[in-house]
CSV table of C-alpha atoms and ligand atoms in Angstrom, one decimal:
chain,number,residue,atom,x,y,z
A,163,UNK,CA,4.2,-27.6,13.3
A,164,UNK,CA,3.8,-26.5,10.2
A,165,UNK,CA,6.1,-23.6,8.9
A,166,UNK,CA,3.9,-20.5,7.9
A,167,UNK,CA,4.5,-17.1,6.1
A,168,UNK,CA,4.9,-13.7,7.2
A,169,UNK,CA,4.0,-10.5,5.4
A,170,UNK,CA,5.0,-7.2,7.3
A,171,UNK,CA,4.2,-3.8,5.0
A,172,UNK,CA,4.3,-0.3,6.5
A,173,UNK,CA,5.9,3.1,5.6
A,174,UNK,CA,9.5,3.7,6.2
A,175,UNK,CA,10.4,3.5,9.2
A,176,UNK,CA,7.5,1.6,10.9
A,177,UNK,CA,9.7,-0.4,13.0
A,178,UNK,CA,9.2,-3.4,10.4
A,179,UNK,CA,12.3,-4.6,10.3
A,180,UNK,CA,12.8,-4.3,14.0
A,181,UNK,CA,9.9,-6.7,14.6
A,182,UNK,CA,10.4,-8.9,12.0
A,183,UNK,CA,14.1,-10.0,13.0
A,184,UNK,CA,12.1,-10.8,16.4
A,185,UNK,CA,9.4,-12.5,15.1
A,186,UNK,CA,11.5,-14.9,12.5
A,187,UNK,CA,14.3,-15.6,15.9
A,188,UNK,CA,11.1,-16.6,18.1
A,189,UNK,CA,9.9,-19.1,15.4
A,190,UNK,CA,13.5,-19.9,13.8
A,191,UNK,CA,11.9,-18.5,10.5
A,192,UNK,CA,14.0,-17.1,7.7
A,193,UNK,CA,14.0,-13.4,7.8
A,194,UNK,CA,14.2,-11.1,4.2
A,195,UNK,CA,14.8,-7.9,4.3
A,196,UNK,CA,13.4,-6.6,0.8
A,197,UNK,CA,13.9,-2.5,1.1
A,198,UNK,CA,17.3,-4.2,1.4
A,199,UNK,CA,17.5,-6.2,-1.9
A,200,UNK,CA,15.9,-2.6,-3.5
A,201,UNK,CA,18.7,-0.4,-1.7
A,202,UNK,CA,21.3,-2.9,-2.9
A,203,UNK,CA,20.5,-2.6,-6.6
A,204,UNK,CA,20.4,1.6,-6.3
A,205,UNK,CA,23.3,1.2,-4.1
A,206,UNK,CA,24.9,-0.4,-7.6
A,207,UNK,CA,23.1,2.3,-10.3
A,208,UNK,CA,24.7,4.7,-8.2
A,209,UNK,CA,27.9,3.1,-8.3
A,210,UNK,CA,28.1,2.6,-12.0
A,211,UNK,CA,26.2,6.0,-12.5
A,212,UNK,CA,23.4,3.8,-13.5
A,213,UNK,CA,20.4,6.7,-14.6
A,214,UNK,CA,18.0,6.1,-11.8
A,215,UNK,CA,15.2,6.6,-14.3
A,216,UNK,CA,16.7,4.7,-17.1
A,217,UNK,CA,14.0,1.3,-16.7
A,218,UNK,CA,15.7,-1.0,-19.4
A,219,UNK,CA,19.4,-0.4,-17.9
A,220,UNK,CA,18.1,-1.1,-14.4
A,221,UNK,CA,16.3,-3.9,-15.5
A,222,UNK,CA,19.8,-5.3,-17.6
A,223,UNK,CA,22.1,-3.8,-14.2
A,224,UNK,CA,19.3,-6.0,-11.9
A,225,UNK,CA,19.4,-9.1,-14.2
A,226,UNK,CA,23.3,-9.0,-14.0
A,227,UNK,CA,23.3,-8.8,-10.1
A,228,UNK,CA,23.8,-11.1,-6.9
A,229,UNK,CA,21.9,-10.2,-4.0
A,230,UNK,CA,22.1,-12.5,-0.6
A,231,UNK,CA,20.4,-11.7,2.4
A,232,UNK,CA,22.2,-13.7,5.4
A,233,UNK,CA,22.6,-14.4,8.4
A,234,UNK,CA,26.0,-14.4,10.5
A,235,UNK,CA,26.6,-13.4,14.2
A,236,UNK,CA,26.6,-9.7,13.9
A,237,UNK,CA,23.3,-9.9,12.5
A,238,UNK,CA,21.9,-9.8,9.0
A,239,UNK,CA,24.1,-8.8,6.4
A,240,UNK,CA,23.0,-7.8,2.3
A,241,UNK,CA,25.7,-8.9,-0.2
A,242,UNK,CA,25.9,-7.0,-3.3
A,243,UNK,CA,27.8,-9.8,-6.0
A,244,UNK,CA,29.4,-11.2,-3.3
A,245,UNK,CA,30.6,-8.1,-1.1
A,246,UNK,CA,28.7,-7.1,2.0
A,247,UNK,CA,27.2,-4.0,1.5
A,248,UNK,CA,25.0,-4.0,4.9
A,249,UNK,CA,25.9,-0.7,6.1
A,250,UNK,CA,26.9,1.3,2.9
A,251,UNK,CA,22.6,0.2,1.6
A,252,UNK,CA,21.9,2.9,4.6
A,253,UNK,CA,23.5,5.9,3.2
A,254,UNK,CA,21.6,8.9,2.5
A,255,UNK,CA,22.4,8.7,-1.0
A,256,UNK,CA,20.9,5.5,-0.9
A,257,UNK,CA,17.7,6.3,1.2
A,258,UNK,CA,17.1,9.0,-1.2
A,259,UNK,CA,17.5,7.2,-4.6
A,260,UNK,CA,15.8,3.7,-3.8
A,261,UNK,CA,12.5,4.8,-4.1
A,262,UNK,CA,12.5,6.0,-7.7
A,263,UNK,CA,14.5,2.9,-8.7
A,264,UNK,CA,12.1,1.1,-7.1
A,265,UNK,CA,9.2,2.5,-9.0
A,266,UNK,CA,10.1,1.0,-12.3
A,267,UNK,CA,7.7,-2.1,-13.8
A,268,UNK,CA,11.1,-4.5,-14.9
A,269,UNK,CA,12.5,-4.0,-11.6
A,270,UNK,CA,9.8,-5.0,-9.4
A,271,UNK,CA,8.7,-8.1,-11.5
A,272,UNK,CA,12.5,-9.5,-11.2
A,273,UNK,CA,12.7,-8.3,-7.4
A,274,UNK,CA,9.0,-10.0,-6.6
A,275,UNK,CA,9.9,-13.1,-8.5
A,276,UNK,CA,13.2,-13.9,-6.2
A,277,UNK,CA,11.4,-12.9,-2.9
A,278,UNK,CA,9.1,-15.8,-4.0
A,279,UNK,CA,11.5,-17.8,-4.4
A,280,UNK,CA,13.2,-17.8,-1.3
A,281,UNK,CA,9.3,-17.7,0.8
A,282,UNK,CA,8.7,-21.1,-1.8
A,283,UNK,CA,9.5,-23.6,1.7
A,284,UNK,CA,7.1,-21.2,4.2
A,285,UNK,CA,8.6,-20.2,7.0
A,286,UNK,CA,9.6,-16.8,6.5
A,287,UNK,CA,9.1,-13.4,7.9
A,288,UNK,CA,9.1,-10.8,5.1
A,289,UNK,CA,9.2,-7.1,5.0
A,290,UNK,CA,8.5,-4.6,3.0
A,291,UNK,CA,5.3,-3.0,1.3
A,292,UNK,CA,4.1,-5.3,-1.4
A,293,UNK,CA,4.5,-8.1,0.3
A,294,UNK,CA,1.1,-8.9,1.6
A,295,UNK,CA,-0.6,-7.1,-1.6
A,296,UNK,CA,2.3,-9.1,-4.6
A,297,UNK,CA,4.8,-10.9,-3.1
A,298,UNK,CA,2.7,-13.5,-1.1
A,299,UNK,CA,-1.0,-12.8,-1.2
A,300,UNK,CA,-0.8,-16.2,0.1
A,301,UNK,CA,0.5,-15.7,3.1
A,302,UNK,CA,-1.1,-16.5,6.8
A,303,UNK,CA,-0.5,-14.1,8.4
A,304,UNK,CA,-0.6,-10.0,7.2
A,305,UNK,CA,0.7,-7.5,9.6
A,306,UNK,CA,0.8,-3.6,8.0
A,307,UNK,CA,2.1,-1.5,10.5
A,308,UNK,CA,1.7,2.4,10.9
A,309,UNK,CA,2.9,5.2,13.3
A,310,UNK,CA,2.7,9.1,12.4
A,311,UNK,CA,5.7,10.6,10.2
A,312,UNK,CA,6.7,12.6,13.3
A,313,UNK,CA,7.4,9.0,15.3
A,314,UNK,CA,8.9,7.8,12.9
A,315,UNK,CA,11.6,10.7,12.8
A,316,UNK,CA,11.6,10.6,16.2
A,317,UNK,CA,13.2,6.9,16.1
A,318,UNK,CA,15.1,6.7,13.4
A,319,UNK,CA,16.9,10.1,15.0
A,320,UNK,CA,17.3,8.4,18.7
A,321,UNK,CA,18.7,5.4,16.0
A,322,UNK,CA,21.6,7.9,14.4
A,323,UNK,CA,22.1,9.2,17.8
A,324,UNK,CA,22.6,6.0,19.7
A,325,UNK,CA,24.4,5.1,16.7
A,326,UNK,CA,26.5,8.3,16.7
A,327,UNK,CA,25.8,9.4,13.4
A,328,UNK,CA,25.1,13.6,12.2
A,329,UNK,CA,21.3,13.5,12.5
A,330,UNK,CA,19.0,16.3,11.8
A,331,UNK,CA,15.6,15.6,13.3
A,332,UNK,CA,13.2,18.5,10.7
A,333,UNK,CA,15.0,16.2,7.8
A,334,UNK,CA,14.1,13.0,8.8
A,335,UNK,CA,10.5,13.9,8.8
A,336,UNK,CA,10.5,15.3,5.3
A,337,UNK,CA,12.8,12.4,4.0
A,338,UNK,CA,9.8,10.0,5.6
A,339,UNK,CA,7.1,12.1,4.0
A,340,UNK,CA,8.5,11.8,1.0
A,341,UNK,CA,9.7,8.6,0.3
A,342,UNK,CA,5.4,7.9,2.3
A,343,UNK,CA,4.2,10.2,-1.2
A,344,UNK,CA,7.0,8.3,-3.6
A,345,UNK,CA,5.7,4.5,-2.0
A,346,UNK,CA,2.0,5.5,-1.9
A,347,UNK,CA,1.5,7.4,-4.8
A,348,UNK,CA,3.4,5.2,-7.6
A,349,UNK,CA,1.6,3.4,-10.4
A,350,UNK,CA,3.4,-0.3,-10.0
A,351,UNK,CA,2.2,-2.2,-6.8
A,352,UNK,CA,1.8,1.1,-4.6
A,353,UNK,CA,2.2,0.8,-0.8
A,354,UNK,CA,-1.5,0.4,0.2
A,355,UNK,CA,-2.7,-2.5,3.0
A,356,UNK,CA,-4.3,-5.6,2.0
A,357,UNK,CA,-8.2,-6.2,2.8
A,358,UNK,CA,-7.1,-9.1,5.0
A,359,UNK,CA,-4.0,-7.3,6.3
A,360,UNK,CA,-4.1,-6.3,9.7
A,361,UNK,CA,-3.4,-3.3,10.6
A,362,UNK,CA,-1.3,-2.2,13.5
A,363,UNK,CA,-0.5,1.6,14.7
A,364,UNK,CA,2.7,1.4,16.9
A,365,UNK,CA,2.7,4.7,17.8
A,366,UNK,CA,2.3,4.4,21.7
A,367,UNK,CA,3.2,0.6,21.1
A,368,UNK,CA,6.7,-0.5,22.8
A,369,UNK,CA,8.6,-2.5,20.5
A,370,UNK,CA,8.1,-6.2,22.6
A,371,UNK,CA,4.4,-5.1,22.8
A,372,UNK,CA,4.4,-5.4,18.4
A,373,UNK,CA,6.1,-8.2,18.6
A,374,UNK,CA,3.2,-10.0,21.2
A,375,UNK,CA,0.4,-9.0,19.0
A,376,UNK,CA,2.1,-10.4,15.8
A,377,UNK,CA,3.3,-13.7,18.4
A,378,UNK,CA,-0.4,-14.0,19.0
A,379,UNK,CA,-1.8,-14.0,14.9
A,380,UNK,CA,1.0,-16.4,14.4
A,381,UNK,CA,-0.2,-18.7,17.5
A,382,UNK,CA,-3.6,-18.6,15.3
A,383,UNK,CA,-2.6,-19.4,12.3
A,384,UNK,CA,-0.4,-23.1,13.1
B,675,LIG,O1,12.6,-1.3,3.7
B,675,LIG,P1,12.9,0.4,3.7
B,675,LIG,O2,13.0,1.5,4.2
B,675,LIG,O3,14.5,-0.1,3.2
B,675,LIG,O4,12.8,0.5,2.1
B,675,LIG,C1,13.9,1.2,1.0
B,675,LIG,C2,12.8,1.5,-0.4
B,675,LIG,O5,12.9,0.6,-1.1
B,675,LIG,C3,11.3,1.8,-0.1
B,675,LIG,O6,11.0,3.4,0.3
B,675,LIG,C4,10.5,1.7,-0.9
B,675,LIG,O7,11.0,2.9,-2.2
B,675,LIG,C5,10.9,0.2,-1.3
B,675,LIG,N1,10.6,-0.7,-1.8
B,675,LIG,C6,9.5,-1.1,-2.4
B,675,LIG,N2,9.4,-3.0,-2.3
B,675,LIG,C7,9.6,-3.4,-1.2
B,675,LIG,C8,10.4,-3.2,0.0
B,675,LIG,C9,10.9,-1.7,-0.4
B,675,LIG,O8,8.9,-0.4,-3.0
B,675,LIG,N3,9.0,-4.1,-0.7
């Protein structure tokens, strides 16, 4: 059976990682969370007090940085220079800073190269903002997930409450809308649907329904 590449793009909190993980598991493919890579660099920039506006400094920092996505029993773990930073990269400071870091051209070029290497042999489900447009333009299946800002904020809120994290719905809405703006308006590889991507509005769909839709697109291609 042919091992294909699956690109899943869309705005913040549209459910990309949740469905990407399900699809990867069903196919026994590798799941690559590219947002986690930008988050890991952002975390390192914050702890090393690198200015987030300093493109050259960030590019140099990334050049000396090892980012690994490893699958463990407790799910995907993110390692920064050998240290597990899986939970740290989800904190509010990183979430509020990552779009600025990800807007730099030289940072993106390095990240895209790393991501393309991970996908060399196919058998990957990769989620992000520019996978179908730049990282894997030849992916056999491209999906663009969307959902209303309200729905996405609600989902994040539920998730936070379940985990026992403090959560403010109004703030989440503002944060998600802000990140949408940053990611869609930046000059380099802005968030947009690839011409050949299939758009799925998940506002009224369950996670399982979205995963099934993607699986049926995959079945057509393998
Ligand atoms: O997917 P996640 O919300 O973790 O991504 C965090 C941020 O990383 C996004 O808001 C975006 O600024 C950036 N990103 C990107 N390109 C990707 C993945 C993420 O610019 N392929």
